[in-house]
PDB file of C-alpha atoms in Angstrom:
ATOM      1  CA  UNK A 835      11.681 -61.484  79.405  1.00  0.00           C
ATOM      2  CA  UNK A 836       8.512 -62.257  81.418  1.00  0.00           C
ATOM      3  CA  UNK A 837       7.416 -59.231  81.580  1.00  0.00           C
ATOM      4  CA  UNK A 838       7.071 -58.344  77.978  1.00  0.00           C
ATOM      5  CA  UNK A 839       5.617 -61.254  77.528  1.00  0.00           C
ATOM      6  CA  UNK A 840       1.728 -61.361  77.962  1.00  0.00           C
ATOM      7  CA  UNK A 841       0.540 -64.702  77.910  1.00  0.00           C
ATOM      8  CA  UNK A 842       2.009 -67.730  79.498  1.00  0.00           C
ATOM      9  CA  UNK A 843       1.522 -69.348  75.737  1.00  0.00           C
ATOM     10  CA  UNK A 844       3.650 -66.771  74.613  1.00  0.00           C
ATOM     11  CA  UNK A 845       6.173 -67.600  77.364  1.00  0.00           C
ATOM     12  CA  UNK A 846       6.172 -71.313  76.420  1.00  0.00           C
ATOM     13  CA  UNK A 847       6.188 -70.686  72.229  1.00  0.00           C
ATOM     14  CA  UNK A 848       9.702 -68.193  73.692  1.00  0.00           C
ATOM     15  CA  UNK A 849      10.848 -70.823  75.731  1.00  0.00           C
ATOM     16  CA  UNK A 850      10.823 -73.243  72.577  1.00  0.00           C
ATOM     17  CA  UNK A 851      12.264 -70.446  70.556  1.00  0.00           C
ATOM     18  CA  UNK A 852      15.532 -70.083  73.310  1.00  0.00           C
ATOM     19  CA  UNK A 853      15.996 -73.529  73.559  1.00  0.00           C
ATOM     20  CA  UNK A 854      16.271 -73.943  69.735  1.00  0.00           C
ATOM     21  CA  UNK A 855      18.575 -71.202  70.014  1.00  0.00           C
ATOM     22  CA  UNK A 856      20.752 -73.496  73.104  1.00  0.00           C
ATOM     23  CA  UNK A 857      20.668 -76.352  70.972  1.00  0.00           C
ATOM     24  CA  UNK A 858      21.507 -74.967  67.383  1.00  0.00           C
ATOM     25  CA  UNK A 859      24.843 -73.301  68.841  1.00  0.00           C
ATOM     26  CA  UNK A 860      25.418 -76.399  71.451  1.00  0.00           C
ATOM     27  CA  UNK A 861      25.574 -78.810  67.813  1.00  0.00           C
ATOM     28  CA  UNK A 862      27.746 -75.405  65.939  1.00  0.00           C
ATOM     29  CA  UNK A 863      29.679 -75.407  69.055  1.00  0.00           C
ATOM     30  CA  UNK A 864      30.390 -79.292  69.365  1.00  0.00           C
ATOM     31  CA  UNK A 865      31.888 -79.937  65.810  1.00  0.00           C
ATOM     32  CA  UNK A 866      34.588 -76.904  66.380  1.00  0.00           C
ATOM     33  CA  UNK A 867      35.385 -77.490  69.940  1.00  0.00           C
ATOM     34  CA  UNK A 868      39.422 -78.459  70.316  1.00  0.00           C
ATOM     35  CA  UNK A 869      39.075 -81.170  72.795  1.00  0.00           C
ATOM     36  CA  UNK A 870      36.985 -84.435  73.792  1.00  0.00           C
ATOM     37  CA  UNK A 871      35.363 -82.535  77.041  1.00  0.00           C
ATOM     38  CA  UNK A 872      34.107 -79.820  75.048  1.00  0.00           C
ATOM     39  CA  UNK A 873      33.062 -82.025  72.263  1.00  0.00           C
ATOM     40  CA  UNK A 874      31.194 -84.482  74.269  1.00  0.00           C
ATOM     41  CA  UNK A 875      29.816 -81.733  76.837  1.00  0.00           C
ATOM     42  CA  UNK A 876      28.218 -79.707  74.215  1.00  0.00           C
ATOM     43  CA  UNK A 877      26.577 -83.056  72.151  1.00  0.00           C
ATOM     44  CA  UNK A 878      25.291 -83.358  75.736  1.00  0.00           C
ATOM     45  CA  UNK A 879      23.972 -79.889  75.840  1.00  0.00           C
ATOM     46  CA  UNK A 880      22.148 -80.202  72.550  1.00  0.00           C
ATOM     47  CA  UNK A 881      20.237 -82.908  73.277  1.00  0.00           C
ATOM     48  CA  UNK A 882      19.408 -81.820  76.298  1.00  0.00           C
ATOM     49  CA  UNK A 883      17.941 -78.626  74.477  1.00  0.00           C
ATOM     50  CA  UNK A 884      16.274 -80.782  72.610  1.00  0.00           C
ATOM     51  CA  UNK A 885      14.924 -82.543  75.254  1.00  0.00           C
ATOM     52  CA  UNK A 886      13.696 -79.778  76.906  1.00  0.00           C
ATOM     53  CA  UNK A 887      11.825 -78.924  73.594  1.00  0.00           C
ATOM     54  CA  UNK A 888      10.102 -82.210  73.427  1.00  0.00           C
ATOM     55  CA  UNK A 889       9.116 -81.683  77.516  1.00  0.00           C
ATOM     56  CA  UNK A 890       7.275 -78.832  76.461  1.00  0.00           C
ATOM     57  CA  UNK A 891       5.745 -80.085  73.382  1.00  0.00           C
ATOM     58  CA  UNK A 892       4.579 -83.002  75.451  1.00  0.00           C
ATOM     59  CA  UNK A 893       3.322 -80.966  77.988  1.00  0.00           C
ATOM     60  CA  UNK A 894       0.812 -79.273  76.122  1.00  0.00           C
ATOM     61  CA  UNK A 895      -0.582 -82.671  74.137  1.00  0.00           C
ATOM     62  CA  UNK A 896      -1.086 -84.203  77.720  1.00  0.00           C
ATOM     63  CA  UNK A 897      -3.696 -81.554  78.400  1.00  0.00           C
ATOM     64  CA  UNK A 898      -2.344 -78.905  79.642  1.00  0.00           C
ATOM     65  CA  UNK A 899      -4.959 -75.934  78.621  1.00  0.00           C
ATOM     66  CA  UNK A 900      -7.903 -78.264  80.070  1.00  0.00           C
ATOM     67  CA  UNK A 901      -7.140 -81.136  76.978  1.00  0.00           C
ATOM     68  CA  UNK A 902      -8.703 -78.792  74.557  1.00  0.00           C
ATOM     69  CA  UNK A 903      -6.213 -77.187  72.949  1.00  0.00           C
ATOM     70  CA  UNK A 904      -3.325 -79.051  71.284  1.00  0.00           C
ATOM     71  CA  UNK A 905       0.236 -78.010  71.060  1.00  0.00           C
ATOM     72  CA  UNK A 906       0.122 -76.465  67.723  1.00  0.00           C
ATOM     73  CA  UNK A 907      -2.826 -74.658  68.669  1.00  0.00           C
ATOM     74  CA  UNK A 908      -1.211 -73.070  71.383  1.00  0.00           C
ATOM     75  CA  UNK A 909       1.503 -72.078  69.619  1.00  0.00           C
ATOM     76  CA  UNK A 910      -0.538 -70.440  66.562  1.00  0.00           C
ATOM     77  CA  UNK A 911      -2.413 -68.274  68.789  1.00  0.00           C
ATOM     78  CA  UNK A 912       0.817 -66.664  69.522  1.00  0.00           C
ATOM     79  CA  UNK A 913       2.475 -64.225  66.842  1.00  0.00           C
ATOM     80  CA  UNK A 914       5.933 -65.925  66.655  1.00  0.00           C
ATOM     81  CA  UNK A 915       7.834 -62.649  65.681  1.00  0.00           C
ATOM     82  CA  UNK A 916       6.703 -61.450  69.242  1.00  0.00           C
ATOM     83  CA  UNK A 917       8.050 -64.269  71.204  1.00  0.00           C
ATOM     84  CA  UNK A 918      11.350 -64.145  68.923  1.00  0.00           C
ATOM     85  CA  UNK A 919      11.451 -60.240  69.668  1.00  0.00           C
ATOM     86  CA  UNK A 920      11.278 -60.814  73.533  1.00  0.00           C
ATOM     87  CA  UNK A 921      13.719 -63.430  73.230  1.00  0.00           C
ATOM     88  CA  UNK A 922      16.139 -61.473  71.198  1.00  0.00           C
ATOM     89  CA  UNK A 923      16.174 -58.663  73.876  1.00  0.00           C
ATOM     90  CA  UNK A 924      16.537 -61.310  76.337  1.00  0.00           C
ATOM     91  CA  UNK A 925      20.113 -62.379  74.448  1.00  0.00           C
ATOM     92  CA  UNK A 926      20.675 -58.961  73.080  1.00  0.00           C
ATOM     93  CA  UNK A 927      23.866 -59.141  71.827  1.00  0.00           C
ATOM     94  CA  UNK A 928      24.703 -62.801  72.490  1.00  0.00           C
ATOM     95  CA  UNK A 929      24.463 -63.991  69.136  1.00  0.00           C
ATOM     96  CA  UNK A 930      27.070 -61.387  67.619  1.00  0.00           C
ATOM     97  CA  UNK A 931      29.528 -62.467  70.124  1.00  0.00           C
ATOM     98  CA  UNK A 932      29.028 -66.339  69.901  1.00  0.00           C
ATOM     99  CA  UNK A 933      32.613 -67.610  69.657  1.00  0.00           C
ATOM    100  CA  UNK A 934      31.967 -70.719  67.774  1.00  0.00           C
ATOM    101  CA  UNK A 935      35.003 -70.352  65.891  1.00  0.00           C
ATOM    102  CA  UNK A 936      37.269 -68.989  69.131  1.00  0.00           C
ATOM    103  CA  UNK A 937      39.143 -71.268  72.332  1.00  0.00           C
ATOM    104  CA  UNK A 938      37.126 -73.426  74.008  1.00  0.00           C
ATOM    105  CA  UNK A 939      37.427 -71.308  77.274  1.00  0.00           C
ATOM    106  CA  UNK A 940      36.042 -68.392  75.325  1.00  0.00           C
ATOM    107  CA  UNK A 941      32.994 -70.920  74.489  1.00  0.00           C
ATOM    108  CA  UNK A 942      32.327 -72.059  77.994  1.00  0.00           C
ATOM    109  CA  UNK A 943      31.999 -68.445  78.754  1.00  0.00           C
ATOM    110  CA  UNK A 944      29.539 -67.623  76.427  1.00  0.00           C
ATOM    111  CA  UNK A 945      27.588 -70.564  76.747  1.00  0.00           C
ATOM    112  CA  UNK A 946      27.674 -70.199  80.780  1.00  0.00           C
ATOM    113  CA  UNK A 947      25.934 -66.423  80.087  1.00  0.00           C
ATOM    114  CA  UNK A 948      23.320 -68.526  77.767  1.00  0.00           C
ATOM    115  CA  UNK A 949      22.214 -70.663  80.265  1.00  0.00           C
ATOM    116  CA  UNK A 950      22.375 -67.669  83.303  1.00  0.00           C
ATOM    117  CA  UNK A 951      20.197 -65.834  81.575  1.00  0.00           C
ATOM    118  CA  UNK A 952      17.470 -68.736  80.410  1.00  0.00           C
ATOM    119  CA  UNK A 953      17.539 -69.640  83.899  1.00  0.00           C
ATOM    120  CA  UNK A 954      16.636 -65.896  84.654  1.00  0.00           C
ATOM    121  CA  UNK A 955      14.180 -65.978  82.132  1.00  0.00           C
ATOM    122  CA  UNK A 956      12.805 -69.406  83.703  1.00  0.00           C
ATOM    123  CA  UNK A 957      12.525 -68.185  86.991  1.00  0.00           C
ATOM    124  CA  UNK A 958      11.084 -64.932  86.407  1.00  0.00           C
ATOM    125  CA  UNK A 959       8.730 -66.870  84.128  1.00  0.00           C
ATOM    126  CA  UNK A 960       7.767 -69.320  86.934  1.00  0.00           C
ATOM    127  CA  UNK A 961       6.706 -66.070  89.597  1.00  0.00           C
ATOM    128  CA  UNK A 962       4.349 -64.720  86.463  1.00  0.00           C
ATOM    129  CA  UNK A 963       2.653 -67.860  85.736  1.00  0.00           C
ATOM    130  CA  UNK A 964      -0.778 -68.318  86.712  1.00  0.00           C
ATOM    131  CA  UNK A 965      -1.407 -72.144  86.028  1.00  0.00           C
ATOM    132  CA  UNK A 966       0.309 -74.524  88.473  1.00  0.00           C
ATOM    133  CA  UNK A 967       1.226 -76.677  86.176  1.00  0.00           C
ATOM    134  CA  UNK A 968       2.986 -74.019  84.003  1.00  0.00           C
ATOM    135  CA  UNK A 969       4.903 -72.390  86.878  1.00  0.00           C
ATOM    136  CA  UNK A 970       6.138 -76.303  87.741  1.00  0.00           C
ATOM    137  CA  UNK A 971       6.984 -76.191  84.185  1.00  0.00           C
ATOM    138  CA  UNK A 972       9.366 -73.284  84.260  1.00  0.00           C
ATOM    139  CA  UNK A 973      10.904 -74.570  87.693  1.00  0.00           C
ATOM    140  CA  UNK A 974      12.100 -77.875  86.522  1.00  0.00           C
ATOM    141  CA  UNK A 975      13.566 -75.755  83.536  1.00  0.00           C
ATOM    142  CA  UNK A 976      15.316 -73.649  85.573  1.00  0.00           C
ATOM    143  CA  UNK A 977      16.949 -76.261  87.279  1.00  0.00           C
ATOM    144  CA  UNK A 978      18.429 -77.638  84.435  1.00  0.00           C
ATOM    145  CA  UNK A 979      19.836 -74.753  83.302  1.00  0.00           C
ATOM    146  CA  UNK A 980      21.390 -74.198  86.549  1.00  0.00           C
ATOM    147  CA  UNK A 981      22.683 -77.588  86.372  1.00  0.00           C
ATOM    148  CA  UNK A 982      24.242 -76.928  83.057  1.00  0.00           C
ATOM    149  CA  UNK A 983      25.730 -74.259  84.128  1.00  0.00           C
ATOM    150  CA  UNK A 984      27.261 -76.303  87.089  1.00  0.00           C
ATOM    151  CA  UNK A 985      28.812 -78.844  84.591  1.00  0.00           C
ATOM    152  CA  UNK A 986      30.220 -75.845  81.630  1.00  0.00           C
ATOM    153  CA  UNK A 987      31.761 -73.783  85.192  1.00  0.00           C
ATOM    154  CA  UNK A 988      33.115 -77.494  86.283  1.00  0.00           C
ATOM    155  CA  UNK A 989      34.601 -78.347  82.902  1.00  0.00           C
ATOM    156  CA  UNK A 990      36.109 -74.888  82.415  1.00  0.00           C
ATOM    157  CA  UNK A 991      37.680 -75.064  85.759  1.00  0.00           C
ATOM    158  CA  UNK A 992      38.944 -78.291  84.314  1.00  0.00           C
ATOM    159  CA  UNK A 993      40.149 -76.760  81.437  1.00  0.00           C
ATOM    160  CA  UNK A 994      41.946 -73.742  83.273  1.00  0.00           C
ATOM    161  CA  UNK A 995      43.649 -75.269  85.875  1.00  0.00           C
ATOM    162  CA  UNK A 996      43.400 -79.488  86.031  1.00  0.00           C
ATOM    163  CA  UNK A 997      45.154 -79.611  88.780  1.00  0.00           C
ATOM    164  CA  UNK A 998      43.007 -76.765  91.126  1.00  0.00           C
ATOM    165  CA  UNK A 999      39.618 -78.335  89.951  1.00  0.00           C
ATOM    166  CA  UNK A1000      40.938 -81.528  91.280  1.00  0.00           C
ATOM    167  CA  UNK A1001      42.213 -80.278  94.578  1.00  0.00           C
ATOM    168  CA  UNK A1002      38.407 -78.570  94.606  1.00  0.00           C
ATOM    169  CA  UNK A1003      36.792 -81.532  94.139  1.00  0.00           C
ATOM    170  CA  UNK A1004      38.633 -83.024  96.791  1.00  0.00           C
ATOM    171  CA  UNK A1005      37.650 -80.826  99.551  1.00  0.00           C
ATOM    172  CA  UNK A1006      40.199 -79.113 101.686  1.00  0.00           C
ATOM    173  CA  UNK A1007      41.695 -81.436 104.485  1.00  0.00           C
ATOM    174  CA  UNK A1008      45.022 -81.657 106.325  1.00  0.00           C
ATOM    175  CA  UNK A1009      47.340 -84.307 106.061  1.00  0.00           C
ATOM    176  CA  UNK A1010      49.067 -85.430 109.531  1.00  0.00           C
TER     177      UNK A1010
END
Protein backbone atom coordinates (compact mmCIF):
# COMPACT_ATOMS: atom_id res chain seq x y z
CA UNK A 1 0.00 0.00 0.00
CA UNK A 2 2.03 2.89 -1.49
CA UNK A 3 0.24 5.28 -0.27
CA UNK A 4 0.49 4.63 3.39
CA UNK A 5 3.72 4.20 2.98
CA UNK A 6 5.96 7.39 3.31
CA UNK A 7 9.30 6.70 2.32
CA UNK A 8 10.51 4.67 -0.56
CA UNK A 9 12.84 2.86 2.32
CA UNK A 10 9.81 2.00 3.90
CA UNK A 11 8.43 0.64 0.60
CA UNK A 12 11.56 -1.51 0.04
CA UNK A 13 11.92 -2.79 4.06
CA UNK A 14 7.62 -3.82 2.99
CA UNK A 15 8.61 -5.23 -0.08
CA UNK A 16 11.18 -7.56 1.86
CA UNK A 17 8.56 -8.11 4.47
CA UNK A 18 5.81 -9.49 1.47
CA UNK A 19 8.21 -11.42 -0.16
CA UNK A 20 9.16 -13.28 3.09
CA UNK A 21 5.61 -13.67 3.42
CA UNK A 22 5.52 -15.34 -0.67
CA UNK A 23 8.26 -17.45 0.19
CA UNK A 24 7.43 -18.80 3.79
CA UNK A 25 3.88 -20.09 2.45
CA UNK A 26 5.45 -21.05 -1.20
CA UNK A 27 8.01 -23.71 1.14
CA UNK A 28 4.46 -24.49 3.70
CA UNK A 29 2.70 -24.85 0.50
CA UNK A 30 5.28 -27.17 -1.40
CA UNK A 31 5.66 -30.00 1.27
CA UNK A 32 1.59 -30.46 1.38
CA UNK A 33 0.85 -30.03 -2.21
CA UNK A 34 -0.80 -33.55 -3.72
CA UNK A 35 1.03 -33.66 -6.92
CA UNK A 36 4.61 -33.20 -8.65
CA UNK A 37 3.38 -29.78 -10.55
CA UNK A 38 2.38 -28.23 -7.46
CA UNK A 39 5.29 -29.51 -5.58
CA UNK A 40 7.90 -28.46 -7.96
CA UNK A 41 6.00 -25.08 -8.96
CA UNK A 42 5.87 -23.83 -5.51
CA UNK A 43 9.89 -24.92 -4.60
CA UNK A 44 10.13 -22.70 -7.70
CA UNK A 45 8.13 -19.94 -6.21
CA UNK A 46 10.12 -19.89 -3.00
CA UNK A 47 13.21 -19.41 -4.31
CA UNK A 48 12.21 -17.09 -6.46
CA UNK A 49 10.91 -15.08 -3.31
CA UNK A 50 13.96 -15.50 -2.12
CA UNK A 51 15.59 -14.29 -4.91
CA UNK A 52 13.78 -11.36 -5.11
CA UNK A 53 14.87 -10.71 -1.42
CA UNK A 54 18.49 -11.00 -2.18
CA UNK A 55 17.81 -8.43 -5.48
CA UNK A 56 16.84 -5.99 -3.08
CA UNK A 57 19.35 -6.54 -0.48
CA UNK A 58 21.90 -6.25 -3.23
CA UNK A 59 20.50 -3.32 -4.50
CA UNK A 60 21.00 -1.22 -1.67
CA UNK A 61 24.90 -2.50 -0.90
CA UNK A 62 25.66 -1.49 -4.62
CA UNK A 63 24.94 2.10 -3.71
CA UNK A 64 21.81 2.78 -4.09
CA UNK A 65 21.19 5.90 -1.52
CA UNK A 66 24.44 7.65 -3.14
CA UNK A 67 26.90 4.50 -1.59
CA UNK A 68 26.46 5.95 1.80
CA UNK A 69 24.08 4.15 3.37
CA UNK A 70 24.22 0.34 3.60
CA UNK A 71 21.38 -2.06 3.50
CA UNK A 72 20.92 -2.47 7.12
CA UNK A 73 21.01 1.08 7.54
CA UNK A 74 18.26 1.59 5.37
CA UNK A 75 16.27 -0.74 6.81
CA UNK A 76 16.79 0.52 10.60
CA UNK A 77 15.71 3.88 9.78
CA UNK A 78 12.42 2.38 9.09
CA UNK A 79 10.09 1.24 12.12
CA UNK A 80 9.46 -2.39 10.96
CA UNK A 81 5.98 -2.68 12.71
CA UNK A 82 4.95 0.13 10.17
CA UNK A 83 5.99 -1.55 7.06
CA UNK A 84 4.45 -4.96 8.52
CA UNK A 85 1.16 -2.88 9.32
CA UNK A 86 0.92 -1.57 5.64
CA UNK A 87 1.63 -4.87 4.44
CA UNK A 88 -0.90 -6.61 6.54
CA UNK A 89 -3.69 -4.27 5.18
CA UNK A 90 -2.32 -4.91 1.88
CA UNK A 91 -3.15 -8.97 2.48
CA UNK A 92 -5.89 -8.28 4.90
CA UNK A 93 -7.34 -11.36 5.34
CA UNK A 94 -5.07 -13.54 3.18
CA UNK A 95 -3.30 -15.18 5.81
CA UNK A 96 -6.56 -16.56 7.65
CA UNK A 97 -7.64 -18.08 4.50
CA UNK A 98 -4.25 -19.64 3.32
CA UNK A 99 -5.28 -23.18 2.35
CA UNK A 100 -2.06 -24.88 3.00
CA UNK A 101 -3.72 -27.81 4.24
CA UNK A 102 -6.78 -27.73 1.38
CA UNK A 103 -6.73 -29.11 -2.74
CA UNK A 104 -4.20 -27.92 -4.68
CA UNK A 105 -6.72 -25.91 -6.89
CA UNK A 106 -7.82 -24.14 -3.74
CA UNK A 107 -3.88 -23.26 -3.35
CA UNK A 108 -3.32 -21.97 -6.82
CA UNK A 109 -6.14 -19.68 -6.06
CA UNK A 110 -4.88 -18.21 -3.16
CA UNK A 111 -1.50 -17.96 -4.19
CA UNK A 112 -2.67 -16.34 -7.71
CA UNK A 113 -4.50 -13.40 -5.30
CA UNK A 114 -0.85 -13.22 -3.49
CA UNK A 115 0.96 -12.44 -6.35
CA UNK A 116 -2.12 -9.98 -7.98
CA UNK A 117 -1.95 -8.02 -5.29
CA UNK A 118 2.16 -7.70 -4.81
CA UNK A 119 2.11 -6.88 -8.32
CA UNK A 120 -0.47 -4.08 -7.40
CA UNK A 121 1.53 -3.12 -4.67
CA UNK A 122 4.71 -3.10 -7.12
CA UNK A 123 3.23 -1.05 -9.57
CA UNK A 124 1.62 1.44 -7.52
CA UNK A 125 4.98 1.51 -5.74
CA UNK A 126 6.89 2.15 -9.02
CA UNK A 127 4.39 5.55 -9.98
CA UNK A 128 5.34 6.89 -6.17
CA UNK A 129 8.95 6.45 -6.37
CA UNK A 130 11.10 9.31 -6.75
CA UNK A 131 14.62 7.70 -7.47
CA UNK A 132 15.00 6.11 -10.92
CA UNK A 133 16.64 3.49 -9.85
CA UNK A 134 13.97 2.56 -7.22
CA UNK A 135 10.98 2.91 -9.57
CA UNK A 136 13.18 0.37 -12.08
CA UNK A 137 13.33 -1.58 -9.00
CA UNK A 138 9.65 -2.04 -8.43
CA UNK A 139 9.06 -2.58 -12.32
CA UNK A 140 11.22 -5.56 -12.76
CA UNK A 141 9.31 -6.82 -9.54
CA UNK A 142 6.22 -6.43 -10.92
CA UNK A 143 6.98 -8.34 -13.78
CA UNK A 144 7.80 -11.24 -12.03
CA UNK A 145 4.94 -11.39 -10.18
CA UNK A 146 2.93 -11.13 -13.21
CA UNK A 147 4.89 -13.86 -14.60
CA UNK A 148 4.15 -16.02 -11.66
CA UNK A 149 0.97 -15.50 -11.90
CA UNK A 150 1.08 -16.59 -15.65
CA UNK A 151 2.70 -19.98 -14.67
CA UNK A 152 0.13 -20.76 -11.13
CA UNK A 153 -3.12 -19.65 -13.87
CA UNK A 154 -1.20 -22.10 -16.53
CA UNK A 155 -0.69 -24.96 -14.10
CA UNK A 156 -4.19 -24.66 -12.63
CA UNK A 157 -5.66 -24.73 -16.03
CA UNK A 158 -3.54 -27.83 -16.20
CA UNK A 159 -4.86 -29.13 -13.26
CA UNK A 160 -8.66 -28.40 -14.12
CA UNK A 161 -8.97 -29.51 -17.39
CA UNK A 162 -5.54 -31.29 -19.09
CA UNK A 163 -7.02 -31.70 -21.97
CA UNK A 164 -8.51 -27.75 -22.58
CA UNK A 165 -5.06 -26.27 -21.45
CA UNK A 166 -3.58 -28.35 -24.12
CA UNK A 167 -5.99 -27.52 -26.88
CA UNK A 168 -5.14 -23.67 -25.50
CA UNK A 169 -1.77 -24.00 -25.89
CA UNK A 170 -2.21 -25.18 -29.22
CA UNK A 171 -3.94 -22.31 -30.68
CA UNK A 172 -7.21 -22.69 -32.46
CA UNK A 173 -6.82 -23.95 -36.17
CA UNK A 174 -8.95 -25.99 -38.57
CA UNK A 175 -8.15 -29.20 -39.80
CA UNK A 176 -8.98 -29.81 -43.70
Amino acid sequence: MPGKIQTQEEALAASIEMEKKGQDFYKKTAVKASTKLTRDLFEFLAREELKHIEAIKTFYHAGLSGGKREFDDVVSGVDPAKARKAIGKLFEGLDKKAPVDKSDLETYKFARDFELNSEKFYREAALKAIDAEVKKLFEFLAEEEKRHFKMLDDSMAYLENPQEYFHRLEGWHVEG
